Coordinates of N, CA and C in Angstrom, one line a residue:
Chain A
D21 N -185.7 -12.5 44.4 CA -185.4 -13.8 43.4 C -184.4 -13.2 42.4
A22 N -183.5 -14.2 42.1 CA -182.8 -13.9 40.9 C -183.6 -14.3 39.9
G23 N -183.1 -13.6 38.6 CA -183.9 -13.6 37.5 C -183.3 -14.6 36.5
V24 N -183.3 -14.5 35.3 CA -182.8 -15.6 34.3 C -181.2 -15.0 34.3
I25 N -180.5 -16.0 34.5 CA -179.2 -16.1 34.2 C -178.5 -16.6 33.2
Q26 N -177.9 -15.7 32.3 CA -177.0 -16.2 31.2 C -175.7 -16.1 31.3
S27 N -174.7 -17.2 30.8 CA -173.5 -17.1 30.5 C -172.9 -17.8 29.4
P28 N -171.6 -17.2 28.9 CA -170.9 -16.4 29.2 C -171.7 -14.7 28.8
R29 N -171.1 -13.7 29.4 CA -171.6 -12.4 28.9 C -171.3 -12.0 27.6
H30 N -170.1 -12.2 27.4 CA -169.9 -12.0 26.0 C -168.4 -13.1 25.7
E31 N -168.4 -13.7 24.4 CA -167.9 -14.4 23.6 C -167.2 -14.1 22.6
V32 N -166.1 -14.4 22.4 CA -165.2 -13.8 21.0 C -164.5 -15.4 20.6
T33 N -164.9 -15.7 19.4 CA -164.2 -16.8 19.0 C -163.9 -16.8 17.6
E34 N -163.1 -17.9 17.0 CA -162.9 -17.8 15.4 C -163.9 -18.8 14.9
M35 N -164.0 -18.7 13.4 CA -165.1 -19.1 12.8 C -164.7 -20.7 12.9
G36 N -165.6 -21.6 12.9 CA -165.5 -22.9 12.7 C -165.2 -23.5 14.2
Q37 N -165.3 -22.9 15.1 CA -165.3 -23.2 16.5 C -166.6 -23.4 17.1
E38 N -166.9 -24.3 18.2 CA -167.9 -24.7 18.6 C -168.5 -23.7 19.6
V39 N -169.6 -23.2 20.0 CA -170.0 -22.3 21.0 C -171.1 -22.7 21.5
T40 N -170.9 -22.4 23.0 CA -172.2 -23.2 24.0 C -172.7 -21.9 24.7
L41 N -173.6 -21.5 24.6 CA -174.4 -20.3 25.4 C -175.5 -21.3 26.7
R42 N -175.2 -20.7 27.8 CA -175.8 -21.1 28.9 C -177.0 -20.2 29.2
C43 N -178.0 -21.1 29.9 CA -178.9 -20.2 30.3 C -179.7 -21.0 31.9
K44 N -180.1 -20.2 33.0 CA -180.6 -20.9 34.1 C -182.1 -19.9 34.4
P45 N -183.3 -20.6 33.9 CA -184.4 -19.7 34.0 C -185.0 -19.6 35.4
I46 N -185.8 -18.8 35.7 CA -186.0 -18.2 37.0 C -187.1 -19.7 37.4
S47 N -186.7 -19.7 38.7 CA -187.1 -21.2 39.3 C -188.8 -21.2 39.2
G48 N -189.4 -22.2 38.5 CA -190.6 -22.4 38.7 C -191.5 -22.0 37.5
H49 N -190.5 -21.4 36.6 CA -191.2 -21.2 35.2 C -191.2 -22.3 34.3
D50 N -192.0 -22.6 33.6 CA -192.3 -23.6 32.9 C -191.7 -23.4 31.4
Y51 N -191.7 -22.1 31.0 CA -191.3 -22.2 29.7 C -190.0 -21.4 29.3
L52 N -189.2 -21.6 28.5 CA -188.1 -21.5 28.4 C -187.9 -20.8 26.7
F53 N -187.2 -19.7 26.5 CA -187.3 -19.3 25.1 C -186.0 -18.7 24.8
W54 N -185.4 -19.1 23.5 CA -184.1 -18.6 23.0 C -184.4 -17.4 21.9
Y55 N -183.8 -16.4 22.0 CA -184.2 -15.4 21.2 C -182.5 -15.1 20.6
R56 N -182.6 -14.2 19.3 CA -181.2 -13.5 18.5 C -181.6 -12.6 18.3
Q57 N -180.7 -11.4 18.6 CA -180.9 -9.9 18.2 C -179.9 -9.5 17.5
T58 N -180.1 -9.1 16.1 CA -179.2 -8.5 15.2 C -179.7 -6.9 14.6
M59 N -179.0 -6.4 14.2 CA -179.3 -5.1 13.4 C -180.2 -5.2 12.5
M60 N -180.1 -6.3 11.8 CA -180.6 -6.5 10.1 C -182.0 -7.2 10.5
R61 N -182.2 -7.9 11.7 CA -183.5 -8.7 11.6 C -184.1 -8.5 12.8
G62 N -183.6 -7.6 13.8 CA -184.1 -7.4 15.0 C -184.1 -8.5 16.2
L63 N -185.2 -8.9 16.9 CA -185.5 -9.6 17.9 C -186.1 -11.1 17.3
E64 N -185.6 -12.3 17.2 CA -185.9 -13.1 16.5 C -186.1 -14.2 17.7
L65 N -187.5 -15.1 17.7 CA -187.5 -16.3 18.5 C -186.9 -17.7 17.7
L66 N -185.8 -18.1 18.4 CA -185.2 -19.7 17.8 C -186.0 -20.5 18.1
I67 N -186.3 -20.9 19.3 CA -186.7 -21.9 20.1 C -187.3 -22.0 21.3
Y68 N -188.2 -22.8 21.6 CA -189.0 -22.5 22.9 C -189.2 -23.8 23.6
F69 N -189.0 -24.2 25.0 CA -189.5 -25.2 25.5 C -190.5 -25.2 26.6
N70 N -191.3 -26.3 26.8 CA -192.3 -26.1 27.8 C -191.8 -27.6 28.4
N71 N -192.0 -27.3 29.8 CA -191.4 -28.2 30.6 C -190.3 -29.2 30.5
N72 N -189.2 -28.5 30.0 CA -187.9 -29.2 29.3 C -188.2 -29.7 27.9
V73 N -189.0 -29.7 27.3 CA -189.4 -30.5 26.0 C -189.4 -29.2 24.9
P74 N -189.1 -29.4 23.9 CA -188.6 -28.4 22.9 C -190.3 -28.5 22.1
I75 N -190.7 -27.5 21.9 CA -191.9 -27.1 21.8 C -192.1 -26.7 19.9
D76 N -191.0 -25.7 19.7 CA -190.9 -25.0 18.4 C -189.9 -24.8 18.0
D77 N -189.0 -25.5 16.9 CA -187.8 -24.9 16.9 C -187.7 -24.4 15.0
S78 N -188.8 -23.9 14.9 CA -188.7 -23.3 13.7 C -187.9 -22.2 13.3
G79 N -187.7 -21.6 14.2 CA -187.0 -20.2 14.4 C -185.3 -20.5 14.0
M80 N -185.1 -21.7 14.7 CA -183.6 -22.0 14.5 C -182.7 -21.9 13.1
P81 N -181.9 -21.1 12.8 CA -181.7 -21.1 11.4 C -181.1 -22.2 10.5
E82 N -180.4 -23.0 10.9 CA -179.8 -24.1 10.3 C -179.5 -25.2 11.0
D83 N -179.0 -26.5 10.7 CA -178.7 -27.4 11.5 C -177.3 -27.2 12.4
R84 N -176.9 -26.1 12.3 CA -175.4 -25.8 12.6 C -176.0 -25.3 14.3
F85 N -177.3 -24.9 14.3 CA -177.6 -24.5 15.8 C -178.2 -25.9 16.3
S86 N -178.2 -26.1 17.9 CA -179.2 -27.1 18.6 C -179.1 -26.7 19.9
A87 N -180.4 -26.7 20.4 CA -180.7 -26.5 21.9 C -181.1 -27.6 22.8
K88 N -180.8 -27.6 24.1 CA -181.1 -28.9 24.9 C -181.7 -28.2 26.1
M89 N -182.3 -28.9 26.8 CA -183.0 -28.5 28.0 C -182.9 -29.8 29.2
P90 N -181.7 -30.0 29.7 CA -181.6 -31.4 30.3 C -182.6 -31.5 31.5
N91 N -182.9 -30.2 32.2 CA -183.6 -30.3 33.4 C -184.4 -28.9 33.4
A92 N -184.9 -28.7 34.1 CA -185.9 -27.4 34.6 C -184.9 -26.2 34.9
S93 N -183.7 -26.5 35.4 CA -182.7 -25.1 35.9 C -181.9 -25.2 34.7
F94 N -182.0 -25.7 33.5 CA -180.5 -25.3 32.8 C -180.9 -25.5 31.1
S95 N -180.2 -24.8 30.7 CA -180.8 -25.1 29.0 C -179.4 -24.8 28.5
T96 N -179.1 -25.0 27.3 CA -178.0 -24.7 26.2 C -178.3 -24.5 25.1
L97 N -177.7 -23.3 24.3 CA -177.5 -23.0 23.2 C -176.1 -23.7 22.3
K98 N -176.5 -24.0 21.2 CA -174.9 -24.7 20.7 C -174.9 -24.5 19.5
I99 N -173.7 -23.8 18.8 CA -173.6 -23.4 17.4 C -172.5 -24.1 16.9
Q100 N -172.4 -25.1 16.0 CA -171.3 -26.1 15.7 C -171.5 -26.2 14.2
P101 N -170.5 -25.7 13.2 CA -169.6 -24.9 13.7 C -169.7 -23.4 13.3
S102 N -169.4 -22.5 14.0 CA -169.7 -21.4 14.1 C -169.2 -20.6 13.0
E103 N -170.0 -19.4 12.6 CA -169.9 -18.8 11.1 C -169.9 -17.3 11.5
P104 N -168.9 -16.3 11.1 CA -169.3 -14.5 11.2 C -170.7 -14.1 11.4
R105 N -171.8 -14.5 10.7 CA -173.1 -14.4 10.4 C -173.9 -14.9 11.7
D106 N -173.1 -15.5 12.6 CA -174.0 -15.7 13.8 C -173.6 -14.7 14.8
S107 N -172.8 -13.9 14.5 CA -172.7 -12.9 15.2 C -173.6 -12.1 15.8
A108 N -174.0 -12.0 17.0 CA -175.4 -11.4 17.5 C -175.3 -11.2 19.2
V109 N -176.3 -10.9 19.4 CA -176.9 -10.8 21.2 C -177.7 -12.1 21.3
Y110 N -177.5 -12.9 22.0 CA -178.2 -14.3 22.0 C -179.0 -14.1 23.7
F111 N -180.3 -14.0 23.7 CA -181.1 -14.0 24.7 C -181.8 -15.0 25.1
C112 N -181.9 -15.1 26.7 CA -182.8 -16.3 27.0 C -183.8 -15.8 27.7
A113 N -185.1 -16.2 27.9 CA -186.1 -15.7 28.3 C -186.7 -16.9 29.3
S114 N -187.6 -16.6 30.1 CA -188.5 -17.9 30.7 C -189.8 -16.9 31.4
G115 N -190.7 -17.9 31.0 CA -192.4 -17.4 31.5 C -192.7 -18.8 32.4
E116 N -193.5 -18.1 33.3 CA -194.1 -18.9 34.2 C -195.2 -20.1 33.4
R117 N -196.2 -19.7 32.8 CA -197.1 -20.6 31.9 C -197.5 -19.9 30.6
Q118 N -198.0 -20.6 29.9 CA -198.1 -20.1 28.5 C -198.4 -18.8 28.5
A119 N -199.6 -18.2 28.9 CA -200.0 -16.8 29.0 C -199.6 -16.1 30.0
S120 N -198.1 -15.6 30.5 CA -197.8 -14.6 31.1 C -196.5 -14.0 30.7
P121 N -196.1 -13.0 31.4 CA -194.9 -12.2 31.2 C -193.5 -13.1 30.6
Q122 N -192.7 -12.6 29.8 CA -191.6 -13.4 29.7 C -190.4 -12.6 30.3
H123 N -189.5 -13.1 31.1 CA -188.6 -12.3 31.7 C -187.3 -12.6 31.1
F124 N -186.4 -11.7 30.6 CA -185.5 -11.8 29.8 C -183.9 -12.0 30.8
G125 N -183.1 -12.4 30.1 CA -181.6 -12.4 31.0 C -180.9 -11.3 30.2
D126 N -179.9 -11.1 30.7 CA -179.0 -9.8 30.3 C -178.3 -10.0 28.9
G127 N -178.4 -11.4 28.6 CA -177.8 -11.7 27.0 C -176.6 -12.1 26.9
T128 N -175.9 -12.6 25.9 CA -174.7 -13.2 25.5 C -174.3 -12.4 24.0
R129 N -173.4 -11.7 24.2 CA -172.8 -11.0 23.0 C -172.3 -12.0 22.3
L130 N -172.0 -12.4 21.3 CA -171.3 -13.1 20.7 C -170.7 -12.5 19.2
S131 N -169.2 -12.7 19.1 CA -168.6 -12.2 18.1 C -168.0 -13.5 17.6
I132 N -168.0 -13.6 16.2 CA -167.3 -14.8 15.4 C -166.4 -14.1 14.6
L133 N -165.1 -14.5 14.7 CA -163.9 -13.5 13.9 C -164.0 -14.4 12.6
Chain B
G10 N -196.4 -15.4 8.5 CA -196.7 -15.5 10.1 C -197.1 -13.9 10.2
I11 N -197.5 -13.4 11.7 CA -197.8 -12.2 12.1 C -196.9 -11.2 12.2
Q12 N -197.5 -10.0 11.6 CA -196.6 -8.7 11.3 C -197.0 -7.6 12.6
V13 N -196.0 -7.3 12.9 CA -195.8 -6.0 14.1 C -195.2 -4.8 13.6
E14 N -196.0 -4.0 13.6 CA -195.5 -2.6 13.4 C -195.7 -1.5 14.3
Q15 N -194.5 -1.0 14.8 CA -194.4 0.0 15.8 C -194.3 1.4 15.2
S16 N -194.9 2.3 16.1 CA -194.6 4.0 15.4 C -194.6 4.6 16.6
P17 N -193.9 5.8 16.5 CA -192.9 6.0 15.3 C -191.8 5.4 15.5
P18 N -191.0 5.4 14.8 CA -189.7 4.3 14.9 C -188.5 5.4 15.5
D19 N -188.6 6.4 15.7 CA -187.5 7.5 16.6 C -188.6 8.4 17.2
L20 N -188.2 8.6 18.4 CA -188.9 9.8 19.2 C -187.8 10.6 19.9
I21 N -187.8 11.8 19.9 CA -186.9 12.7 20.8 C -188.1 13.7 21.6
L22 N -187.5 13.7 22.6 CA -188.2 14.4 23.7 C -187.6 15.1 24.4
Q23 N -188.0 16.3 25.0 CA -187.4 17.1 26.2 C -188.1 16.5 27.5
E24 N -187.2 16.3 28.5 CA -187.4 15.8 30.2 C -188.9 16.5 30.2
G25 N -189.8 15.7 30.9 CA -191.0 16.4 31.3 C -192.2 16.2 30.3
A26 N -191.8 15.8 29.0 CA -192.9 15.6 28.3 C -193.4 14.4 28.2
N27 N -194.7 14.0 27.4 CA -195.4 13.0 27.3 C -195.2 12.5 26.1
S28 N -195.9 11.1 26.0 CA -195.4 10.5 24.5 C -196.4 9.4 24.6
T29 N -196.7 8.7 23.5 CA -197.6 7.9 22.8 C -197.0 7.0 21.8
L30 N -196.7 5.5 22.0 CA -196.2 5.0 21.2 C -197.4 3.9 21.0
R31 N -197.2 3.6 19.4 CA -198.5 2.6 19.2 C -197.8 1.6 18.4
C32 N -198.5 0.1 18.7 CA -198.3 -0.9 18.1 C -199.4 -1.5 17.3
N33 N -199.3 -1.8 16.1 CA -200.3 -2.6 15.0 C -199.7 -4.0 14.9
F34 N -200.9 -5.1 15.2 CA -200.7 -6.4 14.7 C -201.7 -6.5 13.6
S35 N -201.2 -7.6 12.9 CA -201.9 -7.9 11.3 C -203.0 -8.9 11.5
D36 N -202.9 -9.5 12.7 CA -203.5 -10.6 13.0 C -204.1 -10.6 14.5
S37 N -205.0 -11.5 15.0 CA -205.3 -11.5 16.3 C -204.2 -12.1 17.3
V38 N -204.1 -11.2 18.3 CA -202.9 -11.9 19.1 C -203.4 -12.0 20.5
N39 N -202.6 -12.8 21.4 CA -203.0 -12.9 22.8 C -201.6 -13.2 23.4
N40 N -201.3 -12.5 24.6 CA -200.1 -12.5 25.4 C -199.3 -11.2 24.9
L41 N -200.1 -10.1 24.7 CA -199.3 -9.0 24.1 C -198.4 -8.4 25.3
Q42 N -197.1 -8.1 25.0 CA -196.2 -7.7 25.9 C -195.8 -6.4 25.7
W43 N -195.1 -5.2 26.3 CA -194.0 -4.4 26.0 C -193.1 -4.7 26.5
F44 N -191.8 -3.9 26.5 CA -190.5 -4.0 26.8 C -190.0 -3.0 26.6
H45 N -188.8 -2.8 27.5 CA -188.0 -1.6 27.5 C -186.5 -2.3 27.3
Q46 N -185.8 -1.7 26.2 CA -184.3 -2.4 26.5 C -183.7 -1.1 26.6
N47 N -182.5 -1.2 27.7 CA -182.2 0.0 28.1 C -180.8 0.3 27.3
P48 N -180.2 1.3 27.5 CA -178.9 1.6 26.6 C -177.9 0.5 27.1
W49 N -177.9 -0.3 28.0 CA -177.1 -1.3 28.1 C -177.4 -2.6 27.6
G50 N -178.8 -2.6 27.0 CA -179.0 -3.7 26.3 C -179.9 -4.6 27.1
Q51 N -180.5 -4.5 28.4 CA -181.1 -5.2 28.7 C -182.6 -5.4 28.5
L52 N -183.2 -6.2 28.2 CA -184.6 -6.1 27.9 C -185.5 -6.4 29.3
I53 N -186.1 -5.3 29.6 CA -187.1 -5.4 30.8 C -188.8 -5.5 30.4
N54 N -189.3 -6.4 30.9 CA -190.9 -6.8 30.8 C -191.5 -5.5 31.4
L55 N -192.3 -4.7 30.6 CA -193.0 -3.5 31.2 C -194.6 -3.8 31.7
F56 N -195.2 -4.3 30.4 CA -196.6 -4.8 30.7 C -196.5 -6.1 30.0
Y57 N -197.5 -7.0 30.7 CA -198.4 -8.0 30.0 C -199.8 -7.2 29.8
I58 N -200.2 -7.4 28.6 CA -201.6 -6.7 28.5 C -202.5 -7.2 27.7
P59 N -202.8 -8.3 27.6 CA -203.8 -9.0 26.5 C -204.8 -8.0 26.0
S60 N -205.4 -7.5 26.9 CA -206.7 -6.3 26.7 C -206.7 -5.5 27.7
G61 N -207.1 -4.3 27.6 CA -207.3 -3.4 28.9 C -206.6 -2.5 28.8
T62 N -206.5 -1.8 30.0 CA -205.3 -0.9 30.3 C -205.0 -1.3 31.8
K63 N -203.5 -1.1 31.7 CA -202.8 -1.0 33.0 C -201.9 0.2 33.3
Q64 N -201.7 0.3 34.3 CA -200.6 1.3 34.8 C -199.6 1.1 35.7
N65 N -198.4 1.6 35.5 CA -197.4 1.1 36.8 C -196.6 2.5 36.6
G66 N -196.7 3.5 37.6 CA -196.2 4.6 37.9 C -196.5 5.7 37.0
R67 N -195.3 6.1 35.9 CA -195.6 7.0 34.9 C -196.1 6.7 33.6
L68 N -195.8 5.1 33.4 CA -196.1 4.3 32.3 C -197.5 3.6 32.5
S69 N -198.4 3.6 31.3 CA -199.6 3.1 31.2 C -199.7 2.1 29.7
A70 N -200.5 1.3 29.6 CA -200.7 0.5 28.2 C -202.1 0.4 28.3
T71 N -202.7 0.4 26.8 CA -203.9 -0.1 26.4 C -203.9 -0.9 25.3
T72 N -204.6 -2.0 25.4 CA -204.6 -3.0 24.3 C -206.0 -3.0 23.9
V73 N -206.4 -2.8 22.5 CA -208.1 -2.9 22.1 C -207.6 -4.4 20.9
A74 N -207.8 -5.3 21.7 CA -207.5 -6.9 20.9 C -208.5 -6.7 19.8
T75 N -209.7 -6.3 19.5 CA -210.6 -6.2 18.7 C -210.0 -5.6 17.5
E76 N -209.4 -4.3 17.5 CA -208.8 -3.7 16.5 C -207.3 -3.8 16.2
R77 N -206.9 -4.9 16.8 CA -205.3 -5.3 17.0 C -204.1 -4.3 17.3
Y78 N -204.6 -3.5 18.0 CA -203.3 -2.6 18.7 C -203.2 -2.2 19.7
S79 N -202.2 -1.9 20.3 CA -201.8 -1.4 21.7 C -201.2 -0.3 21.5
L80 N -201.3 0.5 22.9 CA -200.9 2.0 23.0 C -199.9 2.1 24.5
L81 N -198.5 2.5 24.2 CA -198.0 2.7 25.7 C -197.9 4.2 25.8
Y82 N -198.2 4.6 27.2 CA -198.0 6.0 27.3 C -196.9 6.6 28.3
I83 N -196.2 7.0 28.1 CA -195.2 7.6 29.0 C -195.5 9.1 29.2
S84 N -195.3 9.3 30.7 CA -195.8 10.8 30.8 C -194.8 11.3 32.0
S85 N -194.5 12.6 31.7 CA -193.4 13.1 32.5 C -192.4 12.6 32.2
S86 N -191.8 12.3 31.2 CA -190.5 11.6 30.8 C -189.2 12.0 31.4
Q87 N -188.4 11.0 31.3 CA -187.3 11.2 32.4 C -185.9 10.6 31.3
T88 N -184.7 11.0 31.8 CA -183.7 10.9 30.9 C -183.7 9.4 30.9
T89 N -183.8 8.6 32.0 CA -183.8 7.3 32.4 C -185.0 6.3 31.5
D90 N -185.8 7.0 30.8 CA -186.9 6.6 30.0 C -186.1 6.4 28.6
S91 N -185.1 6.7 28.3 CA -184.7 6.6 27.1 C -183.9 5.1 26.6
G92 N -184.3 4.7 25.2 CA -183.7 3.2 25.1 C -184.8 3.1 23.7
V93 N -185.0 1.5 23.6 CA -186.0 1.3 22.5 C -186.9 0.4 23.2
Y94 N -188.5 0.8 22.8 CA -189.4 0.0 23.5 C -189.9 -1.0 22.2
F95 N -190.2 -2.0 22.8 CA -190.6 -3.2 21.6 C -192.0 -3.5 22.4
C96 N -192.9 -3.8 21.4 CA -194.0 -4.6 21.6 C -194.0 -5.9 21.0
A97 N -194.6 -7.0 21.5 CA -194.5 -8.5 21.3 C -195.5 -9.1 21.1
G98 N -195.9 -10.2 20.5 CA -197.1 -10.7 20.6 C -197.3 -12.1 19.9
P99 N -197.6 -13.4 20.2 CA -197.8 -14.5 19.6 C -199.0 -14.5 18.7
R100 N -199.3 -15.6 18.2 CA -200.8 -15.7 17.6 C -201.3 -16.2 18.6
Y101 N -202.4 -16.5 18.5 CA -203.5 -16.9 19.7 C -203.1 -18.3 19.9
N102 N -203.0 -18.7 21.2 CA -202.5 -19.7 22.1 C -201.4 -20.5 21.5
N103 N -200.4 -19.8 21.3 CA -198.9 -19.9 20.8 C -198.0 -18.8 21.5
N104 N -197.0 -19.4 21.4 CA -195.8 -18.7 22.4 C -194.9 -18.4 21.4
D105 N -195.4 -18.5 19.8 CA -194.2 -17.8 18.9 C -194.3 -16.1 18.8
M106 N -193.4 -15.6 19.9 CA -193.6 -14.2 20.0 C -192.9 -13.6 19.1
R107 N -193.8 -12.7 18.5 CA -193.2 -11.7 17.1 C -192.8 -10.4 17.6
F108 N -191.6 -9.7 17.6 CA -191.3 -8.5 18.1 C -191.4 -7.5 17.0
G109 N -191.9 -6.4 17.5 CA -191.7 -5.0 16.4 C -190.4 -4.6 16.2
A110 N -190.3 -3.7 15.3 CA -188.7 -2.9 15.2 C -188.5 -2.1 16.1
G111 N -189.3 -1.6 17.1 CA -188.9 -0.9 18.2 C -189.0 0.6 17.8
T112 N -189.3 1.4 18.9 CA -189.3 2.7 18.8 C -188.2 3.3 19.7
R113 N -187.2 3.9 19.0 CA -186.2 4.3 19.6 C -186.3 5.5 20.4
L114 N -186.6 6.0 21.8 CA -186.8 7.1 22.5 C -185.6 7.5 23.1
T115 N -185.5 8.9 22.7 CA -184.4 9.6 23.4 C -184.8 10.9 24.4
V116 N -184.7 10.9 25.5 CA -185.3 12.1 26.4 C -184.0 13.0 26.9
K117 N -184.2 14.1 26.3 CA -182.9 14.9 26.6 C -183.2 15.9 28.1
P118 N -182.3 16.0 28.7 CA -182.4 17.3 29.7 C -182.6 18.6 29.7

């Protein structure tokens, strides 16, 4: 079975541009999570969805960040406008149910110049 | 929020050695998990272990939920075990996963 699929793998863009990261969870998984990893702050949960509904977005750093899940097989994380401090690796993960293992995609390495 | 402490922060082993990694939580946790981040940055789920002991090949994990800690054992380490090991867990009945800072393991041939 295919794992969690993220795109793009790498993104380099200039400050002020809009960035859209994409994620396809494992089929049949009800939970989808977006994380960010930086050297300073480690791995942080940004937002998670249950059955396409955002449940907790308290980790989203500010209003420039938004996430959507229009259907069970697709989610986006958008940054507008982007800033250099947004540079990080962004991971998407999915889980079958509330108490179950989380499986991560390979991440998107984002660099904002 | 819940605090997650991992020890040791760094560990260097000779191939074939055994090791124990520890994870302490400041509050009750459910859904505790161990992950390995390989040198290519991929995060692999090793164990989902809210309590008890599980084994998978040379790796095993034990969680003592009442005492708020979990241990990851690596036996007969191999160079491919190198990377960073993270534990993570949410507050009870919550998916707000909190990750520790990780243990960076280097296995030398």
